[in-house]
Amino acid sequence: VQLVESGGGLVQTGGSLRLSCAFSGRTFSSYAMGWFRQAPGKERRFVAAINWGGDSTDYADSVKGRFTISRDNAKNTVYLQMNSLKPEDTAVYYCAASPWYDGGEYDYWGQGTQVTVSS
C-alpha cells in the first residue's frame, strides 16, 4: 500500500486548507482511514478517522466542528477539510490506513504534509 498526502501549506489564522491522501496498492474500500498530526517536539496524535464506507467518522476533541474527514472510494482518496485554522494546528499531517475502524492499529502511513498556521 502506498499513501501520498498533498494539500499542505502556509495559511493565516482562521483560514482553510484541504488535505488529500491518495491510496494505491490494495482495495481502498477495504480500509478505514485516519489522519494524524505531529507538531515539533510532540508525539503524533490522532486527528480524525473514517470507516470503509464513509458513513461513520470520529474526531479528536481539538478539531471537532472545524475539521471534516471524507473519502471518495471511486477515486481512492481520503480528504481532510480544515476550517478555522489555529496556530496550534501547525504540524506535519499524516494519513494512515487500517483494516479496522474502531481501535485497530494502522498498518500503512504516508510521508506527511506540512501545515503551518501563522498568527
PDB file of C-alpha atoms in Angstrom:
ATOM      1  CA  VAL A   1       0.000   0.000   0.000  1.00  0.00           C
ATOM      2  CA  GLN A   2       1.170   3.495  -0.823  1.00  0.00           C
ATOM      3  CA  LEU A   3      -0.274   6.655   0.683  1.00  0.00           C
ATOM      4  CA  VAL A   4       0.619  10.069  -0.698  1.00  0.00           C
ATOM      5  CA  GLU A   5      -0.571  13.213   1.059  1.00  0.00           C
ATOM      6  CA  SER A   6      -0.910  16.603  -0.571  1.00  0.00           C
ATOM      7  CA  GLY A   7      -2.505  19.971   0.081  1.00  0.00           C
ATOM      8  CA  GLY A   8      -0.435  21.237   2.966  1.00  0.00           C
ATOM      9  CA  GLY A   9       0.936  24.746   3.097  1.00  0.00           C
ATOM     10  CA  LEU A  10       1.051  28.068   4.920  1.00  0.00           C
ATOM     11  CA  VAL A  11      -2.224  29.713   5.918  1.00  0.00           C
ATOM     12  CA  GLN A  12      -3.247  32.512   8.231  1.00  0.00           C
ATOM     13  CA  THR A  13      -5.243  32.024  11.398  1.00  0.00           C
ATOM     14  CA  GLY A  14      -8.883  31.483  10.519  1.00  0.00           C
ATOM     15  CA  GLY A  15      -8.085  30.166   7.074  1.00  0.00           C
ATOM     16  CA  SER A  16      -8.819  26.814   5.475  1.00  0.00           C
ATOM     17  CA  LEU A  17      -6.930  24.006   3.787  1.00  0.00           C
ATOM     18  CA  ARG A  18      -7.976  20.700   2.307  1.00  0.00           C
ATOM     19  CA  LEU A  19      -5.583  17.800   2.572  1.00  0.00           C
ATOM     20  CA  SER A  20      -5.795  14.840   0.222  1.00  0.00           C
ATOM     21  CA  CYS A  21      -4.351  11.361   0.554  1.00  0.00           C
ATOM     22  CA  ALA A  22      -4.127   9.127  -2.486  1.00  0.00           C
ATOM     23  CA  PHE A  23      -4.231   5.383  -1.768  1.00  0.00           C
ATOM     24  CA  SER A  24      -2.849   2.680  -4.047  1.00  0.00           C
ATOM     25  CA  GLY A  25      -1.781  -0.940  -3.951  1.00  0.00           C
ATOM     26  CA  ARG A  26      -4.804  -2.603  -2.389  1.00  0.00           C
ATOM     27  CA  THR A  27      -8.587  -2.263  -2.391  1.00  0.00           C
ATOM     28  CA  PHE A  28      -9.210   1.159  -0.879  1.00  0.00           C
ATOM     29  CA  SER A  29     -12.732   0.388   0.306  1.00  0.00           C
ATOM     30  CA  SER A  30     -11.360  -2.429   2.489  1.00  0.00           C
ATOM     31  CA  TYR A  31      -9.511   0.054   4.681  1.00  0.00           C
ATOM     32  CA  ALA A  32     -10.574   2.524   7.292  1.00  0.00           C
ATOM     33  CA  MET A  33      -8.574   5.708   7.001  1.00  0.00           C
ATOM     34  CA  GLY A  34      -7.210   8.112   9.543  1.00  0.00           C
ATOM     35  CA  TRP A  35      -5.446  11.430   9.793  1.00  0.00           C
ATOM     36  CA  PHE A  36      -2.825  12.095  12.435  1.00  0.00           C
ATOM     37  CA  ARG A  37      -0.553  15.039  13.125  1.00  0.00           C
ATOM     38  CA  GLN A  38       2.777  15.646  14.800  1.00  0.00           C
ATOM     39  CA  ALA A  39       3.866  19.065  15.988  1.00  0.00           C
ATOM     40  CA  PRO A  40       7.567  19.829  16.569  1.00  0.00           C
ATOM     41  CA  GLY A  41       8.792  18.190  19.750  1.00  0.00           C
ATOM     42  CA  LYS A  42       5.492  16.410  20.359  1.00  0.00           C
ATOM     43  CA  GLU A  43       4.112  12.941  19.863  1.00  0.00           C
ATOM     44  CA  ARG A  44       1.993  12.049  16.862  1.00  0.00           C
ATOM     45  CA  ARG A  45      -1.688  12.439  17.729  1.00  0.00           C
ATOM     46  CA  PHE A  46      -4.961  11.245  16.275  1.00  0.00           C
ATOM     47  CA  VAL A  47      -6.990  13.808  14.344  1.00  0.00           C
ATOM     48  CA  ALA A  48      -9.824  12.022  12.549  1.00  0.00           C
ATOM     49  CA  ALA A  49     -10.914   8.659  11.170  1.00  0.00           C
ATOM     50  CA  ILE A  50     -13.470   7.380   8.710  1.00  0.00           C
ATOM     51  CA  ASN A  51     -14.794   3.874   8.183  1.00  0.00           C
ATOM     52  CA  TRP A  52     -14.719   1.847   4.990  1.00  0.00           C
ATOM     53  CA  GLY A  53     -17.937   3.183   3.504  1.00  0.00           C
ATOM     54  CA  GLY A  54     -17.595   6.728   4.793  1.00  0.00           C
ATOM     55  CA  ASP A  55     -20.746   6.675   6.920  1.00  0.00           C
ATOM     56  CA  SER A  56     -19.005   6.772  10.286  1.00  0.00           C
ATOM     57  CA  THR A  57     -16.413   9.283  11.423  1.00  0.00           C
ATOM     58  CA  ASP A  58     -14.522  10.133  14.593  1.00  0.00           C
ATOM     59  CA  TYR A  59     -12.626  13.269  15.601  1.00  0.00           C
ATOM     60  CA  ALA A  60     -10.245  14.459  18.253  1.00  0.00           C
ATOM     61  CA  ASP A  61     -11.922  16.948  20.565  1.00  0.00           C
ATOM     62  CA  SER A  62      -9.470  19.638  19.489  1.00  0.00           C
ATOM     63  CA  VAL A  63     -10.740  19.613  15.893  1.00  0.00           C
ATOM     64  CA  LYS A  64     -14.437  18.795  16.273  1.00  0.00           C
ATOM     65  CA  GLY A  65     -16.590  21.316  14.455  1.00  0.00           C
ATOM     66  CA  ARG A  66     -13.635  22.634  12.444  1.00  0.00           C
ATOM     67  CA  PHE A  67     -12.277  19.622  10.528  1.00  0.00           C
ATOM     68  CA  THR A  68     -14.166  17.193   8.316  1.00  0.00           C
ATOM     69  CA  ILE A  69     -12.861  13.859   7.086  1.00  0.00           C
ATOM     70  CA  SER A  70     -14.356  12.337   3.958  1.00  0.00           C
ATOM     71  CA  ARG A  71     -13.488   9.764   1.339  1.00  0.00           C
ATOM     72  CA  ASP A  72     -14.180   9.032  -2.300  1.00  0.00           C
ATOM     73  CA  ASN A  73     -13.889   5.298  -2.870  1.00  0.00           C
ATOM     74  CA  ALA A  74     -14.141   5.786  -6.631  1.00  0.00           C
ATOM     75  CA  LYS A  75     -11.028   7.972  -6.527  1.00  0.00           C
ATOM     76  CA  ASN A  76      -9.167   6.009  -3.825  1.00  0.00           C
ATOM     77  CA  THR A  77      -8.734   9.225  -1.903  1.00  0.00           C
ATOM     78  CA  VAL A  78      -9.390  10.448   1.613  1.00  0.00           C
ATOM     79  CA  TYR A  79      -9.676  14.133   2.451  1.00  0.00           C
ATOM     80  CA  LEU A  80      -9.356  16.345   5.484  1.00  0.00           C
ATOM     81  CA  GLN A  81     -11.107  19.695   5.195  1.00  0.00           C
ATOM     82  CA  MET A  82      -9.677  22.034   7.796  1.00  0.00           C
ATOM     83  CA  ASN A  83     -11.509  25.261   8.595  1.00  0.00           C
ATOM     84  CA  SER A  84     -10.984  27.971  11.209  1.00  0.00           C
ATOM     85  CA  LEU A  85      -7.352  27.012  11.485  1.00  0.00           C
ATOM     86  CA  LYS A  86      -5.391  27.998  14.566  1.00  0.00           C
ATOM     87  CA  PRO A  87      -1.629  28.284  15.160  1.00  0.00           C
ATOM     88  CA  GLU A  88      -1.846  25.188  17.355  1.00  0.00           C
ATOM     89  CA  ASP A  89      -2.931  23.201  14.284  1.00  0.00           C
ATOM     90  CA  THR A  90       0.586  23.627  12.894  1.00  0.00           C
ATOM     91  CA  ALA A  91       2.052  20.166  12.382  1.00  0.00           C
ATOM     92  CA  VAL A  92       3.009  17.535   9.874  1.00  0.00           C
ATOM     93  CA  TYR A  93      -0.187  15.736   8.904  1.00  0.00           C
ATOM     94  CA  TYR A  94      -0.127  12.036   8.070  1.00  0.00           C
ATOM     95  CA  CYS A  95      -2.780   9.803   6.607  1.00  0.00           C
ATOM     96  CA  ALA A  96      -2.909   6.154   7.561  1.00  0.00           C
ATOM     97  CA  ALA A  97      -4.808   3.025   6.594  1.00  0.00           C
ATOM     98  CA  SER A  98      -6.155   0.222   8.759  1.00  0.00           C
ATOM     99  CA  PRO A  99      -8.250  -2.873   8.088  1.00  0.00           C
ATOM    100  CA  TRP A 100     -10.138  -1.974  11.269  1.00  0.00           C
ATOM    101  CA  TYR A 101     -12.096   1.151  12.098  1.00  0.00           C
ATOM    102  CA  ASP A 102     -12.661   1.144  15.838  1.00  0.00           C
ATOM    103  CA  GLY A 103      -9.427   0.931  17.802  1.00  0.00           C
ATOM    104  CA  GLY A 104      -7.399  -1.054  15.319  1.00  0.00           C
ATOM    105  CA  GLU A 105      -3.762  -0.500  14.515  1.00  0.00           C
ATOM    106  CA  TYR A 106      -2.883   1.500  11.419  1.00  0.00           C
ATOM    107  CA  ASP A 107      -0.726  -0.611   9.135  1.00  0.00           C
ATOM    108  CA  TYR A 108       0.250   1.889   6.465  1.00  0.00           C
ATOM    109  CA  TRP A 109       1.372   5.511   6.660  1.00  0.00           C
ATOM    110  CA  GLY A 110       2.053   8.314   4.242  1.00  0.00           C
ATOM    111  CA  GLN A 111       5.120  10.528   4.273  1.00  0.00           C
ATOM    112  CA  GLY A 112       3.296  13.528   5.679  1.00  0.00           C
ATOM    113  CA  THR A 113       2.464  17.033   4.559  1.00  0.00           C
ATOM    114  CA  GLN A 114       3.347  20.201   6.463  1.00  0.00           C
ATOM    115  CA  VAL A 115       0.609  22.545   7.620  1.00  0.00           C
ATOM    116  CA  THR A 116       1.689  25.867   9.081  1.00  0.00           C
ATOM    117  CA  VAL A 117      -0.810  28.338  10.514  1.00  0.00           C
ATOM    118  CA  SER A 118       0.528  31.830  11.089  1.00  0.00           C
ATOM    119  CA  SER A 119      -0.827  34.089  13.807  1.00  0.00           C
TER     120      SER A 119
END
